[in-house]
C-alpha positions as a Python dict, from the first residue, in 0.01 Angstrom:
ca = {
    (1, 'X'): (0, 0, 0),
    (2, 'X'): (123, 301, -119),
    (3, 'X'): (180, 606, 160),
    (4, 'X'): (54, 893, 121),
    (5, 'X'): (312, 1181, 179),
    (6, 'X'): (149, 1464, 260),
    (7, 'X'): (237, 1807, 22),
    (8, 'X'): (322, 2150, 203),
    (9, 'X'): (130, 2508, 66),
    (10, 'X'): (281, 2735, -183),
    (11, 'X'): (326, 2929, 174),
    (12, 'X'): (422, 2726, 342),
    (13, 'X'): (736, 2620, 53),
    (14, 'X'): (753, 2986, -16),
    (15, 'X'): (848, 3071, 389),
    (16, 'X'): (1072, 2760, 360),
    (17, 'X'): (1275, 2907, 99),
    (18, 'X'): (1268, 3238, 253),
    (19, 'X'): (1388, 3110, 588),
    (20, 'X'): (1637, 2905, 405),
    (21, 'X'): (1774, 3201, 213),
    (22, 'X'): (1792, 3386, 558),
    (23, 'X'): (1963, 3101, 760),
    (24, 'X'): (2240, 3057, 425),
    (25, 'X'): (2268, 3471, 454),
    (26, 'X'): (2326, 3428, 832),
    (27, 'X'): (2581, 3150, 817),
    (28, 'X'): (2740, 3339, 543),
    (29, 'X'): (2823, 3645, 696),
    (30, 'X'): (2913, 3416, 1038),
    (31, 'X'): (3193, 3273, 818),
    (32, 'X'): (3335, 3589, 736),
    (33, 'X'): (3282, 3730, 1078),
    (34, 'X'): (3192, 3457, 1375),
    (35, 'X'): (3118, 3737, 1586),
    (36, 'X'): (2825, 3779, 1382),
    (37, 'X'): (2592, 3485, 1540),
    (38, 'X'): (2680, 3533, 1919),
    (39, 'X'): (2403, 3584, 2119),
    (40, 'X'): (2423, 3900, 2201),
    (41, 'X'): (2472, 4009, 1875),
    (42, 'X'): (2140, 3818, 1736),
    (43, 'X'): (1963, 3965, 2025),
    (44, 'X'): (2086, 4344, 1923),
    (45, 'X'): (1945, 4209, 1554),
    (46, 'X'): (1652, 4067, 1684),
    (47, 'X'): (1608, 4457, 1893),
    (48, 'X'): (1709, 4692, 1594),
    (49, 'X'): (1452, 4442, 1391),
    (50, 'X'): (1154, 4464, 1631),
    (51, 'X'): (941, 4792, 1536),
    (52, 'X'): (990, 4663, 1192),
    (53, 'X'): (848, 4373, 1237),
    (54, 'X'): (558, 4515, 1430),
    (55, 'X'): (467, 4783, 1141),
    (56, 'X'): (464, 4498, 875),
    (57, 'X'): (246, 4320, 1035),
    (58, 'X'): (5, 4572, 1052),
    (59, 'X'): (72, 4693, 679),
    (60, 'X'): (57, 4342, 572),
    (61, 'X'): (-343, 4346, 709),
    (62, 'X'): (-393, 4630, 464),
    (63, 'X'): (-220, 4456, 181),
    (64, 'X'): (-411, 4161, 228),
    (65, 'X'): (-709, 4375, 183),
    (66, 'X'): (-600, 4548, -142),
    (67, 'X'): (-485, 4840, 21),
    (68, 'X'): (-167, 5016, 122),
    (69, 'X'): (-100, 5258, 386),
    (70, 'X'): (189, 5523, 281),
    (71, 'X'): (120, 5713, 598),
    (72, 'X'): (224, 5434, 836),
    (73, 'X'): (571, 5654, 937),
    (74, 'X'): (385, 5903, 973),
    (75, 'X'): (109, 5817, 1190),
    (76, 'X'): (461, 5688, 1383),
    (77, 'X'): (589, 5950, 1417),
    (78, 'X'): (263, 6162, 1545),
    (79, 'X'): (169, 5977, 1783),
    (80, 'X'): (529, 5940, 1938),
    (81, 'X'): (542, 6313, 1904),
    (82, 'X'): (246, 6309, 2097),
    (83, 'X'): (364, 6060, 2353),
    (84, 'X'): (658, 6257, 2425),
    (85, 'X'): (494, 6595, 2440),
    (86, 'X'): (256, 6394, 2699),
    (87, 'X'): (536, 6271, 2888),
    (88, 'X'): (690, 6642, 2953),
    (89, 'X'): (363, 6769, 3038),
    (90, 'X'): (294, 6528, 3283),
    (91, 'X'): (610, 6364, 3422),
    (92, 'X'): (452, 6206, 3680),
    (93, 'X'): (167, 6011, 3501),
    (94, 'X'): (415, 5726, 3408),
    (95, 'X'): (422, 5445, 3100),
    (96, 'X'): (54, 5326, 3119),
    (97, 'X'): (-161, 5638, 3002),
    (98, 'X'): (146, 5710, 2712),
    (99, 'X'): (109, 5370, 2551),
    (100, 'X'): (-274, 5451, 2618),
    (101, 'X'): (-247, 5737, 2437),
    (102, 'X'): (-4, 5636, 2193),
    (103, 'X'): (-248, 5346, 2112),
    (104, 'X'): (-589, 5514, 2072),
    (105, 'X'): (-416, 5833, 1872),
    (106, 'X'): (-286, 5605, 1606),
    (107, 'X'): (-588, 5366, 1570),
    (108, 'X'): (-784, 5742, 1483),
    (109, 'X'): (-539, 5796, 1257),
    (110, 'X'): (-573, 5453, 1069),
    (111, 'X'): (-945, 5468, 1112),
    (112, 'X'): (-957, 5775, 918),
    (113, 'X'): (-743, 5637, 654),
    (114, 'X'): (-1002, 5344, 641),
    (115, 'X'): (-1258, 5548, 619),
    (116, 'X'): (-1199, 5761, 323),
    (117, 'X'): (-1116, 5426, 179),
    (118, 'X'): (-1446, 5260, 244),
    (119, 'X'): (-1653, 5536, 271),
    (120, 'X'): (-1573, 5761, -14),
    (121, 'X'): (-1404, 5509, -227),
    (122, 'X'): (-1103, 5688, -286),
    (123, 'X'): (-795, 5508, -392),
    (124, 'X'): (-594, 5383, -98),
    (125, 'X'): (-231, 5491, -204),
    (126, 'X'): (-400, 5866, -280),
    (127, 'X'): (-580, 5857, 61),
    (128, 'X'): (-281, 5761, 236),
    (129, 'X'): (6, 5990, 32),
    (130, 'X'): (-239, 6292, 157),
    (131, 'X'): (-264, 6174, 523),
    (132, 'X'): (85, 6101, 508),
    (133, 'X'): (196, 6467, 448),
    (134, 'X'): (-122, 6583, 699),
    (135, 'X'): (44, 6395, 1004),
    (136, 'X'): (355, 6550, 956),
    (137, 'X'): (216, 6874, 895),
    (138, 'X'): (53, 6820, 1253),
    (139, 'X'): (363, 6700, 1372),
    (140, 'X'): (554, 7029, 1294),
    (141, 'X'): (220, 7250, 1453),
    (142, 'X'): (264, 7076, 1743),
    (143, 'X'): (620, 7072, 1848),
    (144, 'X'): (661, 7416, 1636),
    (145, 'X'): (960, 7225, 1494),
    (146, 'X'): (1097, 7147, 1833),
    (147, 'X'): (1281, 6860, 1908),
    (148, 'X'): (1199, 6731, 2231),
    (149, 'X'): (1512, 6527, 2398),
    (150, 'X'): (1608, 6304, 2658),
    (151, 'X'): (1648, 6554, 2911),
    (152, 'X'): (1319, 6635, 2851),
    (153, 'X'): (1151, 6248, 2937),
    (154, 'X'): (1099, 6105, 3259),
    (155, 'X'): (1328, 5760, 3323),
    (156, 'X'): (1014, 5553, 3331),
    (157, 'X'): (956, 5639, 2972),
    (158, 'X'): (1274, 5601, 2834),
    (159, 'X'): (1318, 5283, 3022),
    (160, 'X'): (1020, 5067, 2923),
    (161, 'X'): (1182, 4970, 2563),
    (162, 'X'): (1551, 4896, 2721),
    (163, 'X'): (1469, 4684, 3065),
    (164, 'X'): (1549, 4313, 2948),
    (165, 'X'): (1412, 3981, 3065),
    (166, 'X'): (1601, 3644, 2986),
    (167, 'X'): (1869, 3820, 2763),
    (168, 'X'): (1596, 3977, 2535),
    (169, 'X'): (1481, 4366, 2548),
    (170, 'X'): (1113, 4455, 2579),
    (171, 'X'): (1128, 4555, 2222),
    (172, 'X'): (1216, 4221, 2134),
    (173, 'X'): (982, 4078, 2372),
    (174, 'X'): (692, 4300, 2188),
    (175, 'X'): (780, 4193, 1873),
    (176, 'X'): (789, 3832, 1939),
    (177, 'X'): (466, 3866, 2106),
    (178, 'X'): (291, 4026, 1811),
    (179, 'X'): (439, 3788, 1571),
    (180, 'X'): (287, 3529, 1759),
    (181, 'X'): (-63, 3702, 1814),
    (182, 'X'): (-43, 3749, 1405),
    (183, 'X'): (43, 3399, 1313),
    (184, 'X'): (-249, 3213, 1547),
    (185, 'X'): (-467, 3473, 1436),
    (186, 'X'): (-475, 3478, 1099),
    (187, 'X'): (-500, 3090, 1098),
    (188, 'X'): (-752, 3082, 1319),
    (189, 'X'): (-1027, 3337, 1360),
    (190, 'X'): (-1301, 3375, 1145),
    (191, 'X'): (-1227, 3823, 1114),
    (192, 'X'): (-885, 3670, 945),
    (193, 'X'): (-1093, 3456, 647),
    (194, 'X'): (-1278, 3760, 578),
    (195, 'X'): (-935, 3968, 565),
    (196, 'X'): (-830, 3717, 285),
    (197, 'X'): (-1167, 3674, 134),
    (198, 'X'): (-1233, 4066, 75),
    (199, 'X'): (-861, 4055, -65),
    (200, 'X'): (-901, 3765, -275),
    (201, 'X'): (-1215, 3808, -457),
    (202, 'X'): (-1423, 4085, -329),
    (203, 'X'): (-1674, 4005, -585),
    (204, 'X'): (-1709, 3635, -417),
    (205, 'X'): (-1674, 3792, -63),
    (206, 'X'): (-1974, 4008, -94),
    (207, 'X'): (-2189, 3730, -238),
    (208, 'X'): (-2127, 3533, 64),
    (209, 'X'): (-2187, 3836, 297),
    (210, 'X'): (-1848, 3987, 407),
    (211, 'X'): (-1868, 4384, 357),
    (212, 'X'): (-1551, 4467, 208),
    (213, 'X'): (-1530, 4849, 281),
    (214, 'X'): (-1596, 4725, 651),
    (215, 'X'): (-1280, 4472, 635),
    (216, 'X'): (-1052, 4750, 501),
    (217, 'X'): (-1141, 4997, 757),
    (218, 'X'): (-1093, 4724, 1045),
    (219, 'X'): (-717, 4657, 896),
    (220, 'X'): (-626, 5011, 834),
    (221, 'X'): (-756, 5048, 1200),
    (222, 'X'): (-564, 4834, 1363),
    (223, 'X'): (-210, 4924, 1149),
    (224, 'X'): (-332, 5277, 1327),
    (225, 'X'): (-259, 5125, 1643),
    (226, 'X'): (-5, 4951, 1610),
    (227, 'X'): (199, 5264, 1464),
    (228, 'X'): (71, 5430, 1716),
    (229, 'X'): (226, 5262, 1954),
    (230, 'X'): (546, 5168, 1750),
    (231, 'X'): (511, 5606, 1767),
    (232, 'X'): (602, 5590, 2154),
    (233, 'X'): (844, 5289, 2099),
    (234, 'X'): (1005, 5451, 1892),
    (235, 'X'): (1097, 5734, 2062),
    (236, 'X'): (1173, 5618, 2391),
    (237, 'X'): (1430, 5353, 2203),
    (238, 'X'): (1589, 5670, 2040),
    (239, 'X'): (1500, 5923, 2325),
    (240, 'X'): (1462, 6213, 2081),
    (241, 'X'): (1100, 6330, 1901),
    (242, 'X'): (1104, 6578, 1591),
    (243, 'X'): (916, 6611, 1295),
    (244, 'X'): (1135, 6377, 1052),
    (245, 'X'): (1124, 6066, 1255),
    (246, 'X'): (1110, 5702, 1056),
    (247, 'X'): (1080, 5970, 701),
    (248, 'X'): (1045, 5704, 429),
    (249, 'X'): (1061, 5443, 667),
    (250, 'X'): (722, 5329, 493),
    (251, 'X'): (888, 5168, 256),
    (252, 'X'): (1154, 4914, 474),
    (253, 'X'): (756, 4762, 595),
    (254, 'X'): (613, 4736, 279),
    (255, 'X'): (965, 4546, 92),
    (256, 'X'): (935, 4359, 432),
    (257, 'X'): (539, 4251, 336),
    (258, 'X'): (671, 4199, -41),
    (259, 'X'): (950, 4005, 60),
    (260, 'X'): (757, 3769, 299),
    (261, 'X'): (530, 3641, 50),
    (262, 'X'): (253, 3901, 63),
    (263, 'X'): (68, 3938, -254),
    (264, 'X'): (41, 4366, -375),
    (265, 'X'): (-257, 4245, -549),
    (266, 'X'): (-432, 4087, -161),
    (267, 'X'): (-560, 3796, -31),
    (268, 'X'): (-207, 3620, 40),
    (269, 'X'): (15, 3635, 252),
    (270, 'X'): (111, 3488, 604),
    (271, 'X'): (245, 3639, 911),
    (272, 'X'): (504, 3400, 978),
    (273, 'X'): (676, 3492, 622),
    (274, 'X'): (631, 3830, 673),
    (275, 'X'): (841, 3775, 1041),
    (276, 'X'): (1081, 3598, 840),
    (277, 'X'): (1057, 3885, 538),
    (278, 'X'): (1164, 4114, 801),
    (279, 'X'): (1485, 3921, 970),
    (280, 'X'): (1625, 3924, 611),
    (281, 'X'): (1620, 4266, 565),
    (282, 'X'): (1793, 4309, 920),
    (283, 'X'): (2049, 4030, 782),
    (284, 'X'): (2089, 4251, 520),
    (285, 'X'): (2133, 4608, 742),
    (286, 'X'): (2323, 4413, 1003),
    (287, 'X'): (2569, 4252, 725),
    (288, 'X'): (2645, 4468, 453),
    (289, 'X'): (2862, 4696, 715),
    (290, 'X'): (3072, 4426, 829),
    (291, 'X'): (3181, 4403, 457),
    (292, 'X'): (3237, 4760, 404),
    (293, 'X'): (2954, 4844, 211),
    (294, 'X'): (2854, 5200, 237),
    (295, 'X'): (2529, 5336, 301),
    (296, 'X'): (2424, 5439, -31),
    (297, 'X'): (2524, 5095, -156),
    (298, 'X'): (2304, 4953, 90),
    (299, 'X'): (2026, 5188, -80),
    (300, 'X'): (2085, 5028, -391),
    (301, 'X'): (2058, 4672, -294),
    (302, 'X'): (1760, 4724, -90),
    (303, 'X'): (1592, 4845, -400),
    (304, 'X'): (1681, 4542, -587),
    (305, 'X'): (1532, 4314, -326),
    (306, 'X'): (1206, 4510, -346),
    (307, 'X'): (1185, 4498, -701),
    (308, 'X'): (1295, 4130, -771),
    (309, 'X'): (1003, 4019, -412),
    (310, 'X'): (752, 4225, -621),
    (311, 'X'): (826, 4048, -970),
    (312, 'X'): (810, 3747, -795),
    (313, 'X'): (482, 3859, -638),
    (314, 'X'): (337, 3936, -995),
    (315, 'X'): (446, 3637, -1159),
    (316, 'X'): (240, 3429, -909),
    (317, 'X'): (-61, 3598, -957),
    (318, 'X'): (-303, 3686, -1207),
    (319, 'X'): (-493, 3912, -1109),
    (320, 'X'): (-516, 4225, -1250),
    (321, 'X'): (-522, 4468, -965),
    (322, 'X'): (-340, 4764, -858),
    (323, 'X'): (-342, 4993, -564),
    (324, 'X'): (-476, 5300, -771),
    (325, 'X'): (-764, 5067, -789),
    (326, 'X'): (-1064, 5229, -624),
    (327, 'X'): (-1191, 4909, -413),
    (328, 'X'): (-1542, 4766, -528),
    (329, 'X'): (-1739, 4600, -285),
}
């Protein structure tokens, strides 16, 4: 009797490959450079990689739902200007109301986003290129194009992203604990199949009930939030708030969506390839250094990752879809 062996996804092959391609990059660089896999070195990788992480999985919701959110940054770096500001107002409020705060501002933010997108059916990259330059204009009203420094934030604040617990910072601890969140959740609850199914085929996801525009606003909702609080994060890691924080860090999460497997055109994707998506590109930052690469070098490479992940992405799908699109429920 024959046995039946039993075949893995196009995911699941695809994060294989992926993780492969990482673990080969990693050993690599280790040969060159053994320092390179110590532990407290991955754990520095693992730190610098965390708020990436975070923000991709929150962009990759919106991907999955044919959208895209170009104001990610700077919904980031709002509401960790606002965090801040809070924190030298009121000293002696401590870490809870900030990520509070930090939390409820950005879901607003992405909630608006979602809502011109649902609402008004306006394209999502046009919706979010406007908000984009919006938040930083209210960025720059606020502080009056103050910085506000570390003299300026109490220790509790600053200290929440560096305290450590078995070897690991908070950031990393965060990260890990989002990641994990992401990957049960999206295999698992019945809000995730509608995510996919609006992405997939809207056409078949309305005729079995699932309101589109309402699936889009939930994900650009929730990326709010989680920028949001990636906004306080952010700025207690770096203990400095001004209006140019993360600038065109937008793009780092969406090449970390594209290279994880996440389909531009929605409906495909998986959080555990978008984890992975992430780690390479902080191979690739951590790496490229070590070999004397300069910066702008590093520019140029980064590019060509993006654009070969998104050929890839197009070749393995069909759809014709773009995200000037305006979304049809």
């Amino acid at each position: 009797m024959n046995k039946v062996t039993p075949r893995l996804s196009e995911g699941a092959r695809r994060d294989l490959s992926l993780g492969a391609l990482a673990l080969g990059m990693c050993a690599a660089v280790t040969f060159a450079f053994p320092g390179f896999a110590s532990p407290a070195n991955l754990a520095g990788l693992l730190d610098d990689t965390a708020l990436l992480i975070m923000l991709a999985l929150g962009q990759m919701l919106v991907i999955l739902v044919r959208g895209i959110d170009l104001s990610i940054a700077a919904n980031l770096a709002l509401c960790g200007m606002l965090a801040a500001l809070f924190n030298r107002a009121l000293p002696d409020a401590g870490v809870l109301p900030v990520l509070v705060l930090s939390l409820a501002s950005g879901a607003m933010l992405g909630a608006l986003n979602g809502l011109l997108v649902w609402k008004l059916a306006l394209p999502p990259i046009v919706v979010t290129l406007g908000t984009m330059s919006v938040y930083r204009g209210v960025i720059y009203l606020l502080s009056r194009g103050a910085w506000v420094n570390e003299n300026e934030m109490t220790r509790a604040f600053l200290g929440f992203t560096r305290a450590t617990f078995l070897g690991l910072s908070t950031l990393s601890w965060l990260a890990l604990g989002f990641a994990a969140a992401f990957i049960f959740g999206l295999r698992r609850l019945r809000m995730a199949r509608g995510l996919y199914a609006a992405g997939g085929n809207p056409e078949a996801a309305a005729y079995a009930g699932i309101d589109t525009g309402r699936m889009q606003f939930i994900a650009y909702t929730v990326c709010g939030a989680i920028a949001g609080l990636c906004g306080y994060l952010w700025v207690a890691r770096f203990a400095v708030a001004y209006t140019d924080i993360a600038l065109g860090f937008e793009l780092q999460v969406i090449a970390a969506c594209l290279i994880g497997g996440v389909a531009i055109a929605g409906g495909k994707g998986s959080a555990l390839g978008v984890v992975i998506g992430c780690l390479f590109i902080g191979i690739i930052r951590s790496s490229l250094p070590l070999v004397g690469i300069s910066a702008f070098w590093q520019m140029f490479i980064n590019g060509v990752v993006i654009l070969l992940a998104v050929l890839l992405s197009a070749r393995s799908r069909v759809h014709n879809r773009a995200i000037l699109e305006v979304p049809r429920a």
